[in-house]
Short mmCIF file of C-alpha atoms in Angstrom, two decimals:
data_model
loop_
_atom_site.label_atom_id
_atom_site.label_comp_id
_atom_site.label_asym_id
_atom_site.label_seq_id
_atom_site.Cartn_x
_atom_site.Cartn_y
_atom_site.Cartn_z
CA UNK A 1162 -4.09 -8.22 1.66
CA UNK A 1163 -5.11 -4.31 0.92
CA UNK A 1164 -3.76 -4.22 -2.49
CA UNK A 1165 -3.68 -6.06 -4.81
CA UNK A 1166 -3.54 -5.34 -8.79
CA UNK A 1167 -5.01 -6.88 -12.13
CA UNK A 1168 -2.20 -8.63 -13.13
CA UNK A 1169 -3.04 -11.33 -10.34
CA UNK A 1170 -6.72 -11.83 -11.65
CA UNK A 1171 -5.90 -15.50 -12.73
CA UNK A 1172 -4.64 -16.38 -9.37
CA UNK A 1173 -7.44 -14.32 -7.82
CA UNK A 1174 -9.85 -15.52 -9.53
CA UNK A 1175 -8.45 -18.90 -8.89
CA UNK A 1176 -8.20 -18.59 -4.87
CA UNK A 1177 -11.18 -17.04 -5.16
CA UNK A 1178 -13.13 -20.58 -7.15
CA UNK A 1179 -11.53 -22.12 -4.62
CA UNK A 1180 -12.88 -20.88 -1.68
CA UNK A 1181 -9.44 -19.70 0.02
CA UNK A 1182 -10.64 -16.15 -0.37
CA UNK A 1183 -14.10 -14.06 -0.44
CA UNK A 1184 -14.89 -12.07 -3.57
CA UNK A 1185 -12.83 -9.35 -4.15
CA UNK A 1186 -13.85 -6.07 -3.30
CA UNK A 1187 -11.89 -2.64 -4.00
CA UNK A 1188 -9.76 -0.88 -1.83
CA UNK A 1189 -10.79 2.45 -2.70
CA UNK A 1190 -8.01 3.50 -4.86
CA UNK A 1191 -7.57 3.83 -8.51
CA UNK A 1192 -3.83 1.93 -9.98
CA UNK A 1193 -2.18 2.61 -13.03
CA UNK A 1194 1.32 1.67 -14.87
CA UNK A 1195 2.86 4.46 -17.28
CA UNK A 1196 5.60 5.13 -19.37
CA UNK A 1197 7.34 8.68 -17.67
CA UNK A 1198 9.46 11.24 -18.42
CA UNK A 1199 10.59 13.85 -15.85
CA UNK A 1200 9.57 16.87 -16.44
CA UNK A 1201 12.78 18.57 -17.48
CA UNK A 1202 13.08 16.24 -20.22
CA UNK A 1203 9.46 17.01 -21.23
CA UNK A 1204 10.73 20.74 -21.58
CA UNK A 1205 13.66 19.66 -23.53
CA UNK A 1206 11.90 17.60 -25.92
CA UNK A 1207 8.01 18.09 -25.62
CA UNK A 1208 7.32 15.36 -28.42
CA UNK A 1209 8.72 12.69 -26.29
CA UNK A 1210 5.37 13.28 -24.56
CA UNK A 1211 3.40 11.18 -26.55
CA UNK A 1212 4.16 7.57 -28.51
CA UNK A 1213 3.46 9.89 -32.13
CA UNK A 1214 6.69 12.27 -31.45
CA UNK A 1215 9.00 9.13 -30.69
CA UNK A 1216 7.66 8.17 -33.88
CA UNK A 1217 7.42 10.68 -35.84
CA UNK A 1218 10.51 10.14 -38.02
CA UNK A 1219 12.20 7.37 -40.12
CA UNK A 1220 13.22 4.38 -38.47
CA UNK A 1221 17.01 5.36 -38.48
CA UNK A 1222 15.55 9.15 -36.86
CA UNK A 1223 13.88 7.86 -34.61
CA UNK A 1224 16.44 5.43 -33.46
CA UNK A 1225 18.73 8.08 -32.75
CA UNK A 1226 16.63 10.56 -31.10
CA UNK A 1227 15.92 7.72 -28.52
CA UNK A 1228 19.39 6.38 -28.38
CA UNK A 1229 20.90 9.90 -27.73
CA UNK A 1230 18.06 11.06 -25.54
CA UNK A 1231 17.96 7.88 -23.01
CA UNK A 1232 21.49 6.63 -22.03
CA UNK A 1233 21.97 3.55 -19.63
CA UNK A 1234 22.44 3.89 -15.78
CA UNK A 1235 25.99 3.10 -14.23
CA UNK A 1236 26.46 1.14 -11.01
CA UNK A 1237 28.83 2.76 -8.72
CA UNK A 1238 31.30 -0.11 -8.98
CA UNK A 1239 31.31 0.33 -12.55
CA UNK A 1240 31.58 4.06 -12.33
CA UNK A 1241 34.77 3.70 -9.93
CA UNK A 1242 36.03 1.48 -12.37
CA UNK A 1243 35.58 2.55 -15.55
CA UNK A 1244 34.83 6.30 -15.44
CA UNK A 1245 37.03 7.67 -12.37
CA UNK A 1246 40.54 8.10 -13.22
CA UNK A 1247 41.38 6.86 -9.36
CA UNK A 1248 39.10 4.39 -8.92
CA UNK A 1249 37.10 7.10 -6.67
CA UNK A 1250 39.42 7.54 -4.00
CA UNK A 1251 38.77 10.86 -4.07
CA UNK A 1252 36.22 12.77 -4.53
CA UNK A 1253 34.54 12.91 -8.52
CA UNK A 1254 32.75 15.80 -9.56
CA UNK A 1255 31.38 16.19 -12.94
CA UNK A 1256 31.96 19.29 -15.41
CA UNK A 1257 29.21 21.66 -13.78
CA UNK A 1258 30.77 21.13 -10.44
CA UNK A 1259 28.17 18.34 -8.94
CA UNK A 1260 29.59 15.61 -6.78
CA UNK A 1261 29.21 12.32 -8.46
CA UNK A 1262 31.36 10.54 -6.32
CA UNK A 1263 32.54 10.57 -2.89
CA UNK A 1264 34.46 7.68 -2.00
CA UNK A 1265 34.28 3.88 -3.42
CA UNK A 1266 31.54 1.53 -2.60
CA UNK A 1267 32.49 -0.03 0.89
CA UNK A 1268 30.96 -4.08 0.06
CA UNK A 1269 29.39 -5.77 -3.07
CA UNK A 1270 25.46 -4.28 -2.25
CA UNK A 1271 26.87 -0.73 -2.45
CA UNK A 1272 28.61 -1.60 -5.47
CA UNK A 1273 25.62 -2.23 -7.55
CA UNK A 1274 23.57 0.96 -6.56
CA UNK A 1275 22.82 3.21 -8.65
CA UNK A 1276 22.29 6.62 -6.20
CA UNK A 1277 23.85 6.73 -2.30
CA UNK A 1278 22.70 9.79 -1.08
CA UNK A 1279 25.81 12.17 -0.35
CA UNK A 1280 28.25 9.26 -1.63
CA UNK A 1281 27.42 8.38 -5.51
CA UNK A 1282 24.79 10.71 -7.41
CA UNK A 1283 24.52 8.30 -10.58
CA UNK A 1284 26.07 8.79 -14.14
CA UNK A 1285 24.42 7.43 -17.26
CA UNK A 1286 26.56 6.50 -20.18
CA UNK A 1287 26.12 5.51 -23.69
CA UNK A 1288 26.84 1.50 -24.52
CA UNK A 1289 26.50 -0.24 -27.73
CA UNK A 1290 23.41 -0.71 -27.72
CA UNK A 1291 23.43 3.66 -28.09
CA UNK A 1292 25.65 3.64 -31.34
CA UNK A 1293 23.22 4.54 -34.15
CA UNK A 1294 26.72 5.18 -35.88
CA UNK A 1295 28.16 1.54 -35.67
CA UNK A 1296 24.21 0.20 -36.01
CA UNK A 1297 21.77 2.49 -37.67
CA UNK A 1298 19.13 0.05 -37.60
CA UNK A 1299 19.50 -2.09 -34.02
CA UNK A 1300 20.65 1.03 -32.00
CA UNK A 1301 17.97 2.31 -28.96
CA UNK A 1302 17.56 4.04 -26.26
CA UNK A 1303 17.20 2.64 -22.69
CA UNK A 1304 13.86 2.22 -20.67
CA UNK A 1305 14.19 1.70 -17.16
CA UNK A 1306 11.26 -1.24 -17.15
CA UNK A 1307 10.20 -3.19 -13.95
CA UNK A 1308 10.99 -7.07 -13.06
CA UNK A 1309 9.00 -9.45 -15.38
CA UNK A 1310 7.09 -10.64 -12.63
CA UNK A 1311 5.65 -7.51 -11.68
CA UNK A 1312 2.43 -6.17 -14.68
CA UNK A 1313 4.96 -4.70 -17.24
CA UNK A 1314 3.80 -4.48 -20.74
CA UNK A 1315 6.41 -2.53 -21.77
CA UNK A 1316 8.32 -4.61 -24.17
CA UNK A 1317 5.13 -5.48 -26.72
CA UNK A 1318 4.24 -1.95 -26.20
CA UNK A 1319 8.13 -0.82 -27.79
CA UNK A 1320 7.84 -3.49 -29.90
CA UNK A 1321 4.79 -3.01 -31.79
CA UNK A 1322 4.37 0.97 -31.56
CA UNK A 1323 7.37 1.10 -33.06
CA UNK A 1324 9.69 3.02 -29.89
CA UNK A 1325 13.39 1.70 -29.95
CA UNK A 1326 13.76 1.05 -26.58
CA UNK A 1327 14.83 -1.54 -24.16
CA UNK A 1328 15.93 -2.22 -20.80
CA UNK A 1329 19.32 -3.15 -19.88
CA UNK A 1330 18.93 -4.72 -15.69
CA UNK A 1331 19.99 -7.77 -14.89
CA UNK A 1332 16.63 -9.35 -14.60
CA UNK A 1333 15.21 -11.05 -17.39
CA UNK A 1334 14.23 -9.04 -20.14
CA UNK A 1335 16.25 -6.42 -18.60
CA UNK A 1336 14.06 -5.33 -15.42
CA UNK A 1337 15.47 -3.87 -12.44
CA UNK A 1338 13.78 -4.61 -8.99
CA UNK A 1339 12.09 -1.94 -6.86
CA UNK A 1340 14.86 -0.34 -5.27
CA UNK A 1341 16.95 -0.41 -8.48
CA UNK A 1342 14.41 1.47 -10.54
CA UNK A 1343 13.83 4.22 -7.04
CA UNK A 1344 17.18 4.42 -7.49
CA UNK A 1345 17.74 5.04 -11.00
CA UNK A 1346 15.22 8.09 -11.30
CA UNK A 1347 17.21 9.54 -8.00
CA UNK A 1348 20.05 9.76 -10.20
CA UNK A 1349 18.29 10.82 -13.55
CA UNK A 1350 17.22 14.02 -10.98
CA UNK A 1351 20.41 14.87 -9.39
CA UNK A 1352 22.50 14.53 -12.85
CA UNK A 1353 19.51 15.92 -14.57
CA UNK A 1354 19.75 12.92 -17.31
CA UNK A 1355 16.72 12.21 -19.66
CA UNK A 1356 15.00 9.15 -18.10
CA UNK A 1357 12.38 6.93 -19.77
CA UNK A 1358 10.82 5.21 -16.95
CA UNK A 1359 8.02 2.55 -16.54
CA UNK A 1360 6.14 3.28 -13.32
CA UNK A 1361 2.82 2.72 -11.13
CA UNK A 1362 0.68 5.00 -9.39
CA UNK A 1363 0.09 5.40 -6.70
CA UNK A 1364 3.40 5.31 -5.20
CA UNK A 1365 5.61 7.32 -3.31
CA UNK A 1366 8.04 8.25 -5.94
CA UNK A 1367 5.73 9.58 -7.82
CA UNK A 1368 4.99 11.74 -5.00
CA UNK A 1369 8.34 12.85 -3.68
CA UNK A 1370 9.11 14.48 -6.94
CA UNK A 1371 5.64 16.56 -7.58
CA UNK A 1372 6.30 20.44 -7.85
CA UNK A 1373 9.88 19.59 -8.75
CA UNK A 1374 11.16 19.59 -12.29
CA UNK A 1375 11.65 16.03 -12.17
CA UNK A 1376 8.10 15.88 -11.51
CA UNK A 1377 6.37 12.47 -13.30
CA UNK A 1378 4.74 13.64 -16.64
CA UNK A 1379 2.79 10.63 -18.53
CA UNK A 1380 3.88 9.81 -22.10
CA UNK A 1381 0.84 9.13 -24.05
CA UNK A 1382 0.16 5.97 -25.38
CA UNK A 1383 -2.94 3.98 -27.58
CA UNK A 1384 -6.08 3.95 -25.19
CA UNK A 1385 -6.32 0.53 -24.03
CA UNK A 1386 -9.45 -1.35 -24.74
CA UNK A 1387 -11.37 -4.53 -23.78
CA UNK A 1388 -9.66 -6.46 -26.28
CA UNK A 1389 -6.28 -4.86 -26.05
CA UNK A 1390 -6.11 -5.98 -22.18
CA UNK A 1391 -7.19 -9.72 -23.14
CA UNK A 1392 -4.72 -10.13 -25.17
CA UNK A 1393 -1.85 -9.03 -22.59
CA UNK A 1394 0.93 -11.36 -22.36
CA UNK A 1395 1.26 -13.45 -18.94
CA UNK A 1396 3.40 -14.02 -15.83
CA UNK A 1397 4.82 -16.40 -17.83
CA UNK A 1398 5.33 -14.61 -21.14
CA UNK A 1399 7.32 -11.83 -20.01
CA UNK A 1400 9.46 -13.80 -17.17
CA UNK A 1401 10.31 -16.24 -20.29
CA UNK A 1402 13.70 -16.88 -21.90
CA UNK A 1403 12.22 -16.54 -25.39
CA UNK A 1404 11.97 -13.23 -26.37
CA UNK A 1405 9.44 -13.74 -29.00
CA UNK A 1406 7.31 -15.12 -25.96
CA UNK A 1407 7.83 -11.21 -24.26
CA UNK A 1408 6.74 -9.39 -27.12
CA UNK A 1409 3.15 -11.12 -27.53
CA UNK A 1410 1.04 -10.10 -29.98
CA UNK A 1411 -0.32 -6.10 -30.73
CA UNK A 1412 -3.63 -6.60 -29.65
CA UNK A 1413 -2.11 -6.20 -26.77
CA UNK A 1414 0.39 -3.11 -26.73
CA UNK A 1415 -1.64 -0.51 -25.89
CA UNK A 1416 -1.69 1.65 -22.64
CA UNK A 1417 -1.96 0.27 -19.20
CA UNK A 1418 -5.56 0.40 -18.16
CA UNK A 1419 -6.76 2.16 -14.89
CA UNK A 1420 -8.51 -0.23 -12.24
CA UNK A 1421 -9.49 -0.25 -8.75
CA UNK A 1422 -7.00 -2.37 -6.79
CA UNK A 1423 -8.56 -4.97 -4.72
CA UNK A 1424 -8.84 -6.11 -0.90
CA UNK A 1425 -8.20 -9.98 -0.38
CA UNK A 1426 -9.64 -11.23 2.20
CA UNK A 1427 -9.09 -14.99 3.57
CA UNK A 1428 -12.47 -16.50 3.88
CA UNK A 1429 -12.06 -18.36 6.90
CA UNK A 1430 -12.02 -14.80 8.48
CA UNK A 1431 -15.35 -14.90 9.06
CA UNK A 1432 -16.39 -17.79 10.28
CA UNK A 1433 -13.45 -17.74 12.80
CA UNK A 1434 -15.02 -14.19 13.65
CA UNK A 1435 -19.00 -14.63 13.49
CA UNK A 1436 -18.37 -17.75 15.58
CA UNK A 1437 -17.44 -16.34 18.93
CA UNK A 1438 -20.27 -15.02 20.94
CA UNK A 1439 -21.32 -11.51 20.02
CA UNK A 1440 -20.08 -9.80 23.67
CA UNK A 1441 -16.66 -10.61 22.74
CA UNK A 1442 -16.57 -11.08 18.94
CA UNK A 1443 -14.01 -8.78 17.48
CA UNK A 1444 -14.86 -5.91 15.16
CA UNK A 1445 -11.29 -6.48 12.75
CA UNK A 1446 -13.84 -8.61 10.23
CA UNK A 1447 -16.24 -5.79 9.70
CA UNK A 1448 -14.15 -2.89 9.67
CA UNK A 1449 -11.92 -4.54 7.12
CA UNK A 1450 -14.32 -4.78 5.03
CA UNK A 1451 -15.96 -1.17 5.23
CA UNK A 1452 -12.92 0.87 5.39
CA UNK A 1453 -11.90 2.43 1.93
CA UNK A 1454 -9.09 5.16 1.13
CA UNK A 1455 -9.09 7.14 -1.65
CA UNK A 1456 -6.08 8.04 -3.96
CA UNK A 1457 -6.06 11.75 -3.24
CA UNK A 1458 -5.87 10.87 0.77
CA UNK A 1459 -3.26 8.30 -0.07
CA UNK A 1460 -1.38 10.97 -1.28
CA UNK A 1461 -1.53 13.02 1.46
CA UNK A 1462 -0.26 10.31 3.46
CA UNK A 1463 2.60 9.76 1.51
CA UNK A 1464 2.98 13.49 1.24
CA UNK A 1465 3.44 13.40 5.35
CA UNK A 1466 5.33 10.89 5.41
CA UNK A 1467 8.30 11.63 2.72
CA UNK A 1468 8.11 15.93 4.50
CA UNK A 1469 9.42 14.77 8.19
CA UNK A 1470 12.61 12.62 6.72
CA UNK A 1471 13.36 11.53 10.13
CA UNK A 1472 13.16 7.83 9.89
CA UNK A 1473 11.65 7.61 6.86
CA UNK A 1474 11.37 3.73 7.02
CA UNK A 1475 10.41 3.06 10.25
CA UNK A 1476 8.77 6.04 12.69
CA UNK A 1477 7.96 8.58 9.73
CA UNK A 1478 5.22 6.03 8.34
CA UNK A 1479 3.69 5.54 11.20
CA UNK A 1480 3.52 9.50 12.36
CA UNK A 1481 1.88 9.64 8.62
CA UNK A 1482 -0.61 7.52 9.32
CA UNK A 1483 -1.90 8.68 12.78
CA UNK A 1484 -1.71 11.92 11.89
CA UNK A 1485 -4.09 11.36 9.10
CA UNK A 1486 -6.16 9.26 11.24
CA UNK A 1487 -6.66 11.84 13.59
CA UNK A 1488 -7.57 14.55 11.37
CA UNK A 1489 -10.29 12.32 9.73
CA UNK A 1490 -11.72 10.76 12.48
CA UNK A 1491 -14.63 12.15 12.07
CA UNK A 1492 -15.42 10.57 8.45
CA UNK A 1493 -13.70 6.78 9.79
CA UNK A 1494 -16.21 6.63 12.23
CA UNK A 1495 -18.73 5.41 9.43
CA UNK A 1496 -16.58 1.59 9.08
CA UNK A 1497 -16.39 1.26 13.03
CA UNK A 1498 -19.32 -1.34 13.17
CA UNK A 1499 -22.73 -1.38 15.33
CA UNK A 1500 -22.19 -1.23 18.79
CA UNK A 1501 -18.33 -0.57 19.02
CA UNK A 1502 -16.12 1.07 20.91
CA UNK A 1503 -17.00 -1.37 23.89
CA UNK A 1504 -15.36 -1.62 26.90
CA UNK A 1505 -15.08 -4.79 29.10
CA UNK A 1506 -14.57 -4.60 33.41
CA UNK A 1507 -13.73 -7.79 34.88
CA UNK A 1508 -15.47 -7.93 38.34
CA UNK A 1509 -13.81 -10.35 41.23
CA UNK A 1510 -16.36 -12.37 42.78
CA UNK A 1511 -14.35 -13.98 45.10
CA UNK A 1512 -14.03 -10.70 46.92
CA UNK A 1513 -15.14 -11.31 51.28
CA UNK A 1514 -17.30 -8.48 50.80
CA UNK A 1515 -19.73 -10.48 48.41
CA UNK A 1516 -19.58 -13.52 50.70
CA UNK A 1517 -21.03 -10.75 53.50
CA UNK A 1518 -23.30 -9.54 51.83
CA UNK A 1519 -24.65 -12.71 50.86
CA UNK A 1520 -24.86 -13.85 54.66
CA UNK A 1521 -26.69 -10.62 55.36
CA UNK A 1522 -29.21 -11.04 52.64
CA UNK A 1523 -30.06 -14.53 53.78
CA UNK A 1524 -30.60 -13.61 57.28
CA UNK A 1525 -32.84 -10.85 56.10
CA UNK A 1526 -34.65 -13.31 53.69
CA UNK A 1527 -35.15 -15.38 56.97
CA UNK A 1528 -36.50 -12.89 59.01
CA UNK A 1529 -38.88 -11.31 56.28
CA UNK A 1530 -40.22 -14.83 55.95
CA UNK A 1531 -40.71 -15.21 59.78
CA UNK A 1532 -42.17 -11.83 59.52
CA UNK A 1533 -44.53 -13.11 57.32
CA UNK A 1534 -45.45 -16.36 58.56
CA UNK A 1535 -46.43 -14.20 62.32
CA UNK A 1536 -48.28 -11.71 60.09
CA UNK A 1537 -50.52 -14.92 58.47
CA UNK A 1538 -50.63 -16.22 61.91
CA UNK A 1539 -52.03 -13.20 63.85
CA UNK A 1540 -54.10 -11.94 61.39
CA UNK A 1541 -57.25 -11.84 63.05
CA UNK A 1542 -55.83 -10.02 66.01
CA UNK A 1543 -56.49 -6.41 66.61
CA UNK A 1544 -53.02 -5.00 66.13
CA UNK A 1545 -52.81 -6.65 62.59
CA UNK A 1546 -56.25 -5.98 61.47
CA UNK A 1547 -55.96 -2.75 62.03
CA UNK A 1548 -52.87 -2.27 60.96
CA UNK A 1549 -54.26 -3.82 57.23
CA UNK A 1550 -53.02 -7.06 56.95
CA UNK A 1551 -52.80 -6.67 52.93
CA UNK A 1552 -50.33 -3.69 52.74
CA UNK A 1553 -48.36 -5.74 55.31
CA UNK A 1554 -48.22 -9.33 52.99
CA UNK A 1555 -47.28 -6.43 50.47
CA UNK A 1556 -44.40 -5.27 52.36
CA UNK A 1557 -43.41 -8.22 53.13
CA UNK A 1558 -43.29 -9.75 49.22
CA UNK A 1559 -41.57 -6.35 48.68
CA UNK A 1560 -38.33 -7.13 50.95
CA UNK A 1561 -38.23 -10.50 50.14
CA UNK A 1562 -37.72 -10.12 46.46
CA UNK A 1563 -35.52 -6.85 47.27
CA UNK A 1564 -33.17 -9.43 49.31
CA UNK A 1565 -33.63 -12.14 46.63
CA UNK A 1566 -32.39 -9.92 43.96
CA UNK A 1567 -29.63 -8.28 45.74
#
């Protein structure tokens, strides 16, 4: 596994006791979670920056700053049902002349999106939970939050800094899954709707939308500190159906610490790879292990890939990546391990040729020995003696071994 984050360490460190996995090592990459804002909101409001301008009032103020600021997200169905006079079957568009709507969602999985490209834009709306009029004292604003099971300290980190806020998904604690939350900040950018929005880096998102005015800007919160990130709640904590199990305690609430996200590596990997003779051992084991990619040339990739928008699930990745690899080349070459590139030829030694050339080599062996022998046995005759009977045992050792060998 490539990546993966410190909200695992139990189970890492777990596998890890275990044997099931080496020791960690990092990736080369720095991860992060955040509270966001886009950037137009930032512009609108600049104290809802930082965790001191969302507090900065009275309870009741700051209630309604965050209720009015941070509406709730509307699913498509519920915008064809509720908001559009004709249950969309015509085209919606907004007071400023945007389309919102361009037809009704065609099956149940369109119906709870909240941004289609070219068919539903988003709308956000105020609910109950907005009416600092009917409650003065209960009423927030919405965060967009992640699923519980993902590192989300969100909810002790409302809770206990004092931000009225709260999710309103259908997971528990009112998460919304990956695509839900991509989703959701699509349609804060096209409606241009304030957006609080718990997020990781790096990620593509974040990406897509820098140099934009929905560009990602970090709302400050409490450094986080040793102690702080001990006393995080769990797994179990925030996926639980108590709520006073999701809000922990505030030792805990401050800001999501940075950390270098890890490489997992199965530990069988390398005894099933140092076992296999050296000639044909594969070289996946050590370049795993060397190979390390910054967050900056992460970035770029991502940058690549989200520009072509061909087939931006499938081919566009892959162009990314090879077109990164092949402009850095140069620097990979360090984690391609001792002795690699090799290449293997697989001779046939069956071939009729060989068995000729072996027949030819033995009669020459013969006759070099019969050569020799007649040398020995005339060697006190003129013709050898002069001809230096040494230089001719010599020769003769010479061919043999020449015929031997071949």
């Amino acid at each position: 596994m490539p990546e993966a984050w410190n909200g695992q360490k139990e189970k890492i460190a777990y596998a890890e006791q275990e044997g099931v996995i080496e020791p960690t090592t990092g990736s080369g990459g720095v991860a992060k979670y955040s509270w966001y804002i886009p950037r137009f909101t930032a512009i609108r409001d600049p104290k809802l920056t930082s965790y001191f301008g969302m507090t900065a009032g009275s309870e009741i103020e700051n209630r309604r700053l965050m209720a009015d600021t941070f509406l709730r997200p509307k699913t498509w169905q519920y915008f064809c049902d509720e908001v559009s006079l004709d249950n969309c079957t015509t085209p919606y568009y907004d007071d400023q002349g945007r389309l919102i709507a361009e037809r009704p969602p065609s099956d149940e999985s369109e119906g709870v999106q909240y941004f289609l490209a070219d068919f539903y834009h988003g709308h956000f709306a105020a609910t109950e939970d907005n009416d600092c009029n009917a409650n003065p004292f209960a009423c927030n604003g919405h965060i967009s939050n992640v699923q519980c099971d993902w590192s989300t300290f969100a909810i002790p980190q409302a809770h206990y800094l004092g931000i009225p806020v709260k999710g309103s998904g259908t997971g528990i604690a009112g998460g919304y899954p990956y695509a839900r939350m991509v989703e959701i900040y699509n349609a804060a950018n096209y409606t241009k709707s304030n957006v609080l929005f718990y997020w990781f880096t790096p990620d593509t998102t974040v990406q897509e939308f820098i140099g934009t005015d929905a560009e990602f800007q970090r709302v400050l919160l409490p450094p986080s500190t040793t102690k702080c990130t001990e006393s995080r709640v769990t797994e179990e904590q925030r996926c639980s159906e108590n709520p006073a199990d999701r809000i922990g305690i505030e030792q805990g609430s401050c800001d999501a610490e940075a950390h270098s996200y890890q490489k997992l590596i199965v530990s069988s990997m390398y005894s099933n790879t140092y076992e296999v003779e050296e000639s044909m051992r594969s070289p996946a084991y050590d370049a795993i292990k060397s190979i390390k990619i910054s967050d900056l040339e992460l970035e770029e990739i991502f940058l690549r890939w989200y520009e072509r928008n061909t087939d931006r699930w499938n081919y566009d990745a892959r162009e990314a990546v090879c077109m990164w690899v092949g402009e850095h080349i140069d620097s990979l070459q360090s984690v391609v391990p001792r002795s690699h590139p090799r290449s293997f030829r697989v001779e046939e030694y069956r071939h009729p040729a060989l068995y000729g050339a072996i027949i030819v080599a033995a009669i020459c062996i013969v006759l070099v020995g019969v050569v020799s022998v007649a040398t020995f046995h005339y060697r006190k005759t003129k013709v050898i003696r002069y001809a230096q009977p040494i230089f001719l045992y010599f020769g003769s050792k010479y061919f043999m071994m020449y015929f031997c060998f071949s």
